[in-house]
mmCIF file of C-alpha atoms in Angstrom:
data_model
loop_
_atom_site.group_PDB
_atom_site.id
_atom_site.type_symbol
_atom_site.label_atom_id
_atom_site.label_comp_id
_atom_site.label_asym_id
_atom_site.label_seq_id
_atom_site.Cartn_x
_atom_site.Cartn_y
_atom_site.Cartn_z
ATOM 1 C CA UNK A 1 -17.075 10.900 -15.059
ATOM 2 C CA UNK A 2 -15.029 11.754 -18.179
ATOM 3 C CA UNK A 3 -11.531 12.327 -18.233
ATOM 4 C CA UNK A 4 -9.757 15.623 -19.745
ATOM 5 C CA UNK A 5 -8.647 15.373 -22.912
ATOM 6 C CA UNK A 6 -5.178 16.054 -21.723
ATOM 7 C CA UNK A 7 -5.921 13.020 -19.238
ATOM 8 C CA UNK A 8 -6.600 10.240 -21.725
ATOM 9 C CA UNK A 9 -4.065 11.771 -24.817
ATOM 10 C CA UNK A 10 -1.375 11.102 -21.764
ATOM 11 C CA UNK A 11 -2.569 7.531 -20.842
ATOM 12 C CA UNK A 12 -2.417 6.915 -24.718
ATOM 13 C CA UNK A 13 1.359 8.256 -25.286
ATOM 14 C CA UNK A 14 2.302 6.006 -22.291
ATOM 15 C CA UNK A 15 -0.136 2.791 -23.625
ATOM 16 C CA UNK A 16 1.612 3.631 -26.990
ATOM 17 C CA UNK A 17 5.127 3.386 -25.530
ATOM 18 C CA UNK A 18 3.936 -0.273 -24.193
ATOM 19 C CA UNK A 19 4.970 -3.009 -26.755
ATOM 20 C CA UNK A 20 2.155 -5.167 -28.319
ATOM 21 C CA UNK A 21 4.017 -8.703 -26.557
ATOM 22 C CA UNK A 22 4.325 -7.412 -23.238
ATOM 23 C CA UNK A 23 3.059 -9.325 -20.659
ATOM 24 C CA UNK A 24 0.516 -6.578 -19.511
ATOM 25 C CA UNK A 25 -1.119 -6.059 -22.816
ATOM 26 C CA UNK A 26 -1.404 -9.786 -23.510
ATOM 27 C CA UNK A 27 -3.085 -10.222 -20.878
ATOM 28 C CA UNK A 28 -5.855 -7.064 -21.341
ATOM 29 C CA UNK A 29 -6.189 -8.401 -24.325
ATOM 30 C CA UNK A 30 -7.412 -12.062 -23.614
ATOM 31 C CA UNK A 31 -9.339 -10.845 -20.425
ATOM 32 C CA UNK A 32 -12.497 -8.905 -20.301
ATOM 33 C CA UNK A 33 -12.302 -7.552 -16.137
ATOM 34 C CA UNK A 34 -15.300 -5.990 -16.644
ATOM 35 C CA UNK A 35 -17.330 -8.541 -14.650
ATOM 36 C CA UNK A 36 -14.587 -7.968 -11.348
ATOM 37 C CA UNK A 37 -16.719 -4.187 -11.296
ATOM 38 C CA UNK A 38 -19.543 -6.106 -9.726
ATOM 39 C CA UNK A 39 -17.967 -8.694 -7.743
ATOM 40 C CA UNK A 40 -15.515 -5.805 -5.939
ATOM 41 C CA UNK A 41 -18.145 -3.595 -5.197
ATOM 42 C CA UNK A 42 -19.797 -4.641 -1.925
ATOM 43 C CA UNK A 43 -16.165 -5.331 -0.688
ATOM 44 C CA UNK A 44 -14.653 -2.342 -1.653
ATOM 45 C CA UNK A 45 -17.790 -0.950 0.257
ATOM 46 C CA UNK A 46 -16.426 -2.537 3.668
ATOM 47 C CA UNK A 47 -13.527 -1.140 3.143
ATOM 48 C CA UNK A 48 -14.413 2.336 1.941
ATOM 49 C CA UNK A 49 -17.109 4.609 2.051
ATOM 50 C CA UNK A 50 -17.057 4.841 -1.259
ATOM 51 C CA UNK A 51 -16.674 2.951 -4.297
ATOM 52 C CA UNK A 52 -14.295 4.087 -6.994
ATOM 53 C CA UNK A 53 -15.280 4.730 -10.289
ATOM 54 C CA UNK A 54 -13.055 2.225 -11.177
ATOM 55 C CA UNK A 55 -12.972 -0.772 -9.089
ATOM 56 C CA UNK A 56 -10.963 -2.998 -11.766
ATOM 57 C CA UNK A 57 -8.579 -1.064 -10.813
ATOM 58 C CA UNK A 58 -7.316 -2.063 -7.527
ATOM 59 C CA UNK A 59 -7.758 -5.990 -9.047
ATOM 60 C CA UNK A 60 -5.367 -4.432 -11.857
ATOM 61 C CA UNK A 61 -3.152 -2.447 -9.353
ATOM 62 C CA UNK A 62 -2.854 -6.006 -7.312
ATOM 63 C CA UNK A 63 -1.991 -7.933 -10.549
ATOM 64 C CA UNK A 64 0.610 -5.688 -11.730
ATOM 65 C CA UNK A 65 2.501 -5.780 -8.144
ATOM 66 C CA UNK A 66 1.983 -9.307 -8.409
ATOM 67 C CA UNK A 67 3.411 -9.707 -12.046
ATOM 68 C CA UNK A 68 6.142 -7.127 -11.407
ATOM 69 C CA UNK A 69 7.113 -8.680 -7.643
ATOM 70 C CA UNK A 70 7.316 -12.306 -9.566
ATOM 71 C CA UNK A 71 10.104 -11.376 -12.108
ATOM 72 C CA UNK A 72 12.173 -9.912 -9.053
#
């Protein structure tokens, strides 16, 4: 599913506001996540009843908190 245009111009102001050496970007940058889509699937399935559009980004969601509860 598509997001609104009002959706994604929002994600881009904030991505914008992100500098180029941050820690995050560096590492979207050197990683391709896409294969994780696949691997999360059937567990995401045990979990849910569903599986997100999305699955990269719960591994994402977990990196961050990890990243973020590191520097703490």
């Amino acid at each position: 599913m598509l997001k609104s245009i009002e959706q994604l111009s929002m994600y881009s102001i904030l991505y914008n506001k992100i500098p180029d050496n941050h820690i995050l970007k560096l590492i979207n940058k050197a990683v391709d996540f896409s294969f994780i889509n696949k691997l999360l699937e059937n567990l995401i399935l045990s979990i849910m009843d569903d599986v997100p559009k999305i699955p990269t980004h719960y591994l994402t969601f977990f990196i961050t908190n990890l990243l973020l509860s590191t520097q703490n």
